[in-house]
Structure formats: structure tokens, C-alpha cells
Amino acid sequence: QVQLVESGGGLVQAGGSLRLSCAVSGRTFSSSVLGWFRQAPGKEREFIAAISWSGGDTSYAGSEKARFTISRDDAKNTVYLQMNSLRPEDTAVYSCAATVRGGRVNLPQRIYEYSYWGQGTQVTVSS
């Protein structure tokens, strides 16, 4: 089992920044992949970014690559999502998720590829 706890959400004005954290505990492997997703009201959950636990490979949804950065701190067992130039349309519940990379060449981006999920943290961007 893997436990994921997100933090760092809140209310921010358009143009501002937030850094979300995802504390990882439990049984993790060097082949683990951590991902960030978000779900806005009335919309489907969507992929934002992923990072491999070892090696630091990253993958981004094309639309957010310029504003969002995923990173990890091995010593703290924490994955971060730095979000800059926030817009009202970024308002959503942001969740981190974990899976095992397995034989995949590319980091997984689909919801069904992730086995463990955090409870999410609300991000609200005011105009």
C-alpha cells in the first residue's frame, strides 16, 4: 500500500503562484511513478504531470508544460507541483497519484494507469 497526502492548495489571485506537495509513505519502489491530476467542477479529471521516483524522468500535459513544474525530494519522500501564472480556469481539486512504471517506455498519463490516489487539495484562482 502507498499513502499519498496532498497539501499546499488555497486561494490565490490570477497571475500568482502556488506549490503543491504530495507526501508519499508506505511501500514504494524505485520504479514508482508519481503523477499530478486535477478535476474542475463539471469536468473530467485530467493529467497534469508525472515524474519517475528514480531518475527523475518527467512528463507533462502539453497545455501546462510552460507554467507547471513537477519535482521530487527523495530525502523528504515528497513530490511537488510548482504552478506559476495561475489563471481562473486552473481552479480545481488537485490530486497526486502513484503507480509502478513497469515496462512502459513513457510515463503513464491515464487515470486508469494509477493505483493509488490522495484525497486532493483545492486550488481556487480568483480573477
JSON list of C-alpha atoms in Angstrom, two decimals:
[
{"chain": "A", "resi": 1, "resn": "GLN", "atom": "CA", "xyz": [0.00, 0.00, 0.00]},
{"chain": "A", "resi": 2, "resn": "VAL", "atom": "CA", "xyz": [1.04, 3.56, -0.74]},
{"chain": "A", "resi": 3, "resn": "GLN", "atom": "CA", "xyz": [-0.34, 6.57, 1.11]},
{"chain": "A", "resi": 4, "resn": "LEU", "atom": "CA", "xyz": [-0.42, 9.99, -0.50]},
{"chain": "A", "resi": 5, "resn": "VAL", "atom": "CA", "xyz": [-1.26, 13.24, 1.27]},
{"chain": "A", "resi": 6, "resn": "GLU", "atom": "CA", "xyz": [-1.50, 16.50, -0.65]},
{"chain": "A", "resi": 7, "resn": "SER", "atom": "CA", "xyz": [-1.13, 19.96, 0.79]},
{"chain": "A", "resi": 8, "resn": "GLY", "atom": "CA", "xyz": [-0.47, 23.50, -0.35]},
{"chain": "A", "resi": 9, "resn": "GLY", "atom": "CA", "xyz": [-3.75, 24.36, -2.01]},
{"chain": "A", "resi": 10, "resn": "GLY", "atom": "CA", "xyz": [-5.66, 27.53, -1.32]},
{"chain": "A", "resi": 11, "resn": "LEU", "atom": "CA", "xyz": [-6.97, 30.77, -2.74]},
{"chain": "A", "resi": 12, "resn": "VAL", "atom": "CA", "xyz": [-4.69, 32.81, -4.99]},
{"chain": "A", "resi": 13, "resn": "GLN", "atom": "CA", "xyz": [-5.19, 35.72, -7.36]},
{"chain": "A", "resi": 14, "resn": "ALA", "atom": "CA", "xyz": [-4.76, 35.32, -11.09]},
{"chain": "A", "resi": 15, "resn": "GLY", "atom": "CA", "xyz": [-1.12, 35.60, -12.03]},
{"chain": "A", "resi": 16, "resn": "GLY", "atom": "CA", "xyz": [0.04, 34.22, -8.70]},
{"chain": "A", "resi": 17, "resn": "SER", "atom": "CA", "xyz": [1.85, 31.02, -7.82]},
{"chain": "A", "resi": 18, "resn": "LEU", "atom": "CA", "xyz": [1.33, 28.02, -5.59]},
{"chain": "A", "resi": 19, "resn": "ARG", "atom": "CA", "xyz": [3.43, 25.00, -4.76]},
{"chain": "A", "resi": 20, "resn": "LEU", "atom": "CA", "xyz": [1.56, 21.81, -4.02]},
{"chain": "A", "resi": 21, "resn": "SER", "atom": "CA", "xyz": [3.15, 19.00, -2.05]},
{"chain": "A", "resi": 22, "resn": "CYS", "atom": "CA", "xyz": [2.43, 15.29, -2.02]},
{"chain": "A", "resi": 23, "resn": "ALA", "atom": "CA", "xyz": [3.87, 13.35, 0.90]},
{"chain": "A", "resi": 24, "resn": "VAL", "atom": "CA", "xyz": [4.48, 9.73, -0.02]},
{"chain": "A", "resi": 25, "resn": "SER", "atom": "CA", "xyz": [4.58, 6.89, 2.51]},
{"chain": "A", "resi": 26, "resn": "GLY", "atom": "CA", "xyz": [4.19, 3.16, 2.55]},
{"chain": "A", "resi": 27, "resn": "ARG", "atom": "CA", "xyz": [5.56, 0.69, 0.09]},
{"chain": "A", "resi": 28, "resn": "THR", "atom": "CA", "xyz": [7.29, 2.49, -2.74]},
{"chain": "A", "resi": 29, "resn": "PHE", "atom": "CA", "xyz": [9.69, 1.16, -5.31]},
{"chain": "A", "resi": 30, "resn": "SER", "atom": "CA", "xyz": [12.45, 2.63, -7.38]},
{"chain": "A", "resi": 31, "resn": "SER", "atom": "CA", "xyz": [10.20, 2.04, -10.39]},
{"chain": "A", "resi": 32, "resn": "SER", "atom": "CA", "xyz": [7.36, 4.10, -8.91]},
{"chain": "A", "resi": 33, "resn": "VAL", "atom": "CA", "xyz": [5.87, 6.99, -10.83]},
{"chain": "A", "resi": 34, "resn": "LEU", "atom": "CA", "xyz": [4.10, 9.90, -9.17]},
{"chain": "A", "resi": 35, "resn": "GLY", "atom": "CA", "xyz": [1.59, 11.97, -11.08]},
{"chain": "A", "resi": 36, "resn": "TRP", "atom": "CA", "xyz": [-0.49, 15.09, -10.56]},
{"chain": "A", "resi": 37, "resn": "PHE", "atom": "CA", "xyz": [-4.06, 15.34, -11.84]},
{"chain": "A", "resi": 38, "resn": "ARG", "atom": "CA", "xyz": [-6.82, 17.89, -11.43]},
{"chain": "A", "resi": 39, "resn": "GLN", "atom": "CA", "xyz": [-10.58, 17.96, -11.68]},
{"chain": "A", "resi": 40, "resn": "ALA", "atom": "CA", "xyz": [-12.50, 21.17, -12.20]},
{"chain": "A", "resi": 41, "resn": "PRO", "atom": "CA", "xyz": [-16.22, 21.43, -11.37]},
{"chain": "A", "resi": 42, "resn": "GLY", "atom": "CA", "xyz": [-18.29, 19.70, -14.02]},
{"chain": "A", "resi": 43, "resn": "LYS", "atom": "CA", "xyz": [-15.24, 18.41, -15.86]},
{"chain": "A", "resi": 44, "resn": "GLU", "atom": "CA", "xyz": [-13.36, 15.15, -16.07]},
{"chain": "A", "resi": 45, "resn": "ARG", "atom": "CA", "xyz": [-10.16, 14.56, -14.17]},
{"chain": "A", "resi": 46, "resn": "GLU", "atom": "CA", "xyz": [-7.17, 15.42, -16.31]},
{"chain": "A", "resi": 47, "resn": "PHE", "atom": "CA", "xyz": [-3.46, 14.66, -16.25]},
{"chain": "A", "resi": 48, "resn": "ILE", "atom": "CA", "xyz": [-1.00, 17.44, -15.48]},
{"chain": "A", "resi": 49, "resn": "ALA", "atom": "CA", "xyz": [2.45, 15.96, -14.95]},
{"chain": "A", "resi": 50, "resn": "ALA", "atom": "CA", "xyz": [4.34, 12.86, -13.83]},
{"chain": "A", "resi": 51, "resn": "ILE", "atom": "CA", "xyz": [7.80, 12.08, -12.50]},
{"chain": "A", "resi": 52, "resn": "SER", "atom": "CA", "xyz": [9.70, 8.85, -12.01]},
{"chain": "A", "resi": 53, "resn": "TRP", "atom": "CA", "xyz": [10.82, 8.16, -8.45]},
{"chain": "A", "resi": 54, "resn": "SER", "atom": "CA", "xyz": [14.30, 7.25, -9.63]},
{"chain": "A", "resi": 55, "resn": "GLY", "atom": "CA", "xyz": [16.00, 9.03, -12.45]},
{"chain": "A", "resi": 56, "resn": "GLY", "atom": "CA", "xyz": [13.67, 11.98, -12.39]},
{"chain": "A", "resi": 57, "resn": "ASP", "atom": "CA", "xyz": [12.11, 11.50, -15.82]},
{"chain": "A", "resi": 58, "resn": "THR", "atom": "CA", "xyz": [9.23, 13.89, -16.27]},
{"chain": "A", "resi": 59, "resn": "SER", "atom": "CA", "xyz": [6.17, 14.11, -18.48]},
{"chain": "A", "resi": 60, "resn": "TYR", "atom": "CA", "xyz": [3.70, 16.95, -18.89]},
{"chain": "A", "resi": 61, "resn": "ALA", "atom": "CA", "xyz": [0.37, 17.60, -20.48]},
{"chain": "A", "resi": 62, "resn": "GLY", "atom": "CA", "xyz": [1.20, 19.87, -23.38]},
{"chain": "A", "resi": 63, "resn": "SER", "atom": "CA", "xyz": [-1.01, 22.71, -22.26]},
{"chain": "A", "resi": 64, "resn": "GLU", "atom": "CA", "xyz": [0.63, 23.16, -18.84]},
{"chain": "A", "resi": 65, "resn": "LYS", "atom": "CA", "xyz": [4.27, 22.50, -19.55]},
{"chain": "A", "resi": 66, "resn": "ALA", "atom": "CA", "xyz": [5.20, 26.17, -19.67]},
{"chain": "A", "resi": 67, "resn": "ARG", "atom": "CA", "xyz": [3.61, 27.10, -16.33]},
{"chain": "A", "resi": 68, "resn": "PHE", "atom": "CA", "xyz": [3.80, 23.99, -14.15]},
{"chain": "A", "resi": 69, "resn": "THR", "atom": "CA", "xyz": [6.87, 22.10, -12.91]},
{"chain": "A", "resi": 70, "resn": "ILE", "atom": "CA", "xyz": [6.91, 18.73, -11.17]},
{"chain": "A", "resi": 71, "resn": "SER", "atom": "CA", "xyz": [9.82, 17.78, -8.93]},
{"chain": "A", "resi": 72, "resn": "ARG", "atom": "CA", "xyz": [10.67, 15.42, -6.11]},
{"chain": "A", "resi": 73, "resn": "ASP", "atom": "CA", "xyz": [12.68, 15.44, -2.90]},
{"chain": "A", "resi": 74, "resn": "ASP", "atom": "CA", "xyz": [13.90, 11.93, -2.15]},
{"chain": "A", "resi": 75, "resn": "ALA", "atom": "CA", "xyz": [15.02, 12.81, 1.36]},
{"chain": "A", "resi": 76, "resn": "LYS", "atom": "CA", "xyz": [11.53, 14.04, 2.24]},
{"chain": "A", "resi": 77, "resn": "ASN", "atom": "CA", "xyz": [9.62, 11.45, 0.20]},
{"chain": "A", "resi": 78, "resn": "THR", "atom": "CA", "xyz": [7.69, 14.32, -1.31]},
{"chain": "A", "resi": 79, "resn": "VAL", "atom": "CA", "xyz": [6.65, 15.28, -4.81]},
{"chain": "A", "resi": 80, "resn": "TYR", "atom": "CA", "xyz": [5.90, 18.90, -5.67]},
{"chain": "A", "resi": 81, "resn": "LEU", "atom": "CA", "xyz": [3.93, 20.75, -8.31]},
{"chain": "A", "resi": 82, "resn": "GLN", "atom": "CA", "xyz": [5.04, 24.34, -8.78]},
{"chain": "A", "resi": 83, "resn": "MET", "atom": "CA", "xyz": [2.31, 26.32, -10.51]},
{"chain": "A", "resi": 84, "resn": "ASN", "atom": "CA", "xyz": [3.02, 29.77, -11.90]},
{"chain": "A", "resi": 85, "resn": "SER", "atom": "CA", "xyz": [0.96, 32.38, -13.75]},
{"chain": "A", "resi": 86, "resn": "LEU", "atom": "CA", "xyz": [-2.22, 30.85, -12.41]},
{"chain": "A", "resi": 87, "resn": "ARG", "atom": "CA", "xyz": [-5.50, 31.53, -14.19]},
{"chain": "A", "resi": 88, "resn": "PRO", "atom": "CA", "xyz": [-9.11, 31.25, -13.01]},
{"chain": "A", "resi": 89, "resn": "GLU", "atom": "CA", "xyz": [-9.50, 28.20, -15.24]},
{"chain": "A", "resi": 90, "resn": "ASP", "atom": "CA", "xyz": [-6.85, 26.44, -13.12]},
{"chain": "A", "resi": 91, "resn": "THR", "atom": "CA", "xyz": [-9.40, 26.27, -10.30]},
{"chain": "A", "resi": 92, "resn": "ALA", "atom": "CA", "xyz": [-9.80, 22.60, -9.45]},
{"chain": "A", "resi": 93, "resn": "VAL", "atom": "CA", "xyz": [-9.14, 19.86, -6.94]},
{"chain": "A", "resi": 94, "resn": "TYR", "atom": "CA", "xyz": [-5.55, 18.73, -7.45]},
{"chain": "A", "resi": 95, "resn": "SER", "atom": "CA", "xyz": [-4.63, 15.14, -6.62]},
{"chain": "A", "resi": 96, "resn": "CYS", "atom": "CA", "xyz": [-1.46, 13.16, -6.69]},
{"chain": "A", "resi": 97, "resn": "ALA", "atom": "CA", "xyz": [-1.36, 9.53, -7.67]},
{"chain": "A", "resi": 98, "resn": "ALA", "atom": "CA", "xyz": [1.15, 6.70, -7.71]},
{"chain": "A", "resi": 99, "resn": "THR", "atom": "CA", "xyz": [1.80, 3.67, -9.85]},
{"chain": "A", "resi": 100, "resn": "VAL", "atom": "CA", "xyz": [4.59, 1.39, -10.95]},
{"chain": "A", "resi": 101, "resn": "ARG", "atom": "CA", "xyz": [6.26, 2.15, -14.26]},
{"chain": "A", "resi": 102, "resn": "GLY", "atom": "CA", "xyz": [6.58, -1.47, -15.25]},
{"chain": "A", "resi": 103, "resn": "GLY", "atom": "CA", "xyz": [7.73, -1.91, -18.82]},
{"chain": "A", "resi": 104, "resn": "ARG", "atom": "CA", "xyz": [6.40, 1.40, -20.06]},
{"chain": "A", "resi": 105, "resn": "VAL", "atom": "CA", "xyz": [8.77, 3.49, -22.11]},
{"chain": "A", "resi": 106, "resn": "ASN", "atom": "CA", "xyz": [6.82, 6.66, -21.42]},
{"chain": "A", "resi": 107, "resn": "LEU", "atom": "CA", "xyz": [5.48, 7.77, -18.05]},
{"chain": "A", "resi": 108, "resn": "PRO", "atom": "CA", "xyz": [1.78, 6.94, -17.62]},
{"chain": "A", "resi": 109, "resn": "GLN", "atom": "CA", "xyz": [-0.71, 9.76, -18.16]},
{"chain": "A", "resi": 110, "resn": "ARG", "atom": "CA", "xyz": [-4.05, 7.97, -17.99]},
{"chain": "A", "resi": 111, "resn": "ILE", "atom": "CA", "xyz": [-6.14, 7.82, -14.85]},
{"chain": "A", "resi": 112, "resn": "TYR", "atom": "CA", "xyz": [-6.59, 4.06, -15.02]},
{"chain": "A", "resi": 113, "resn": "GLU", "atom": "CA", "xyz": [-2.83, 3.54, -15.02]},
{"chain": "A", "resi": 114, "resn": "TYR", "atom": "CA", "xyz": [-2.55, 4.84, -11.46]},
{"chain": "A", "resi": 115, "resn": "SER", "atom": "CA", "xyz": [-3.33, 2.59, -8.49]},
{"chain": "A", "resi": 116, "resn": "TYR", "atom": "CA", "xyz": [-3.07, 4.91, -5.50]},
{"chain": "A", "resi": 117, "resn": "TRP", "atom": "CA", "xyz": [-4.61, 8.33, -5.01]},
{"chain": "A", "resi": 118, "resn": "GLY", "atom": "CA", "xyz": [-4.50, 11.08, -2.44]},
{"chain": "A", "resi": 119, "resn": "GLN", "atom": "CA", "xyz": [-7.57, 12.89, -1.17]},
{"chain": "A", "resi": 120, "resn": "GLY", "atom": "CA", "xyz": [-6.86, 16.04, -3.16]},
{"chain": "A", "resi": 121, "resn": "THR", "atom": "CA", "xyz": [-6.32, 19.68, -2.33]},
{"chain": "A", "resi": 122, "resn": "GLN", "atom": "CA", "xyz": [-8.48, 22.57, -3.54]},
{"chain": "A", "resi": 123, "resn": "VAL", "atom": "CA", "xyz": [-6.91, 25.32, -5.61]},
{"chain": "A", "resi": 124, "resn": "THR", "atom": "CA", "xyz": [-9.03, 28.39, -6.30]},
{"chain": "A", "resi": 125, "resn": "VAL", "atom": "CA", "xyz": [-7.79, 31.17, -8.55]},
{"chain": "A", "resi": 126, "resn": "SER", "atom": "CA", "xyz": [-9.68, 34.45, -8.38]},
{"chain": "A", "resi": 127, "resn": "SER", "atom": "CA", "xyz": [-9.83, 36.91, -11.26]}
]
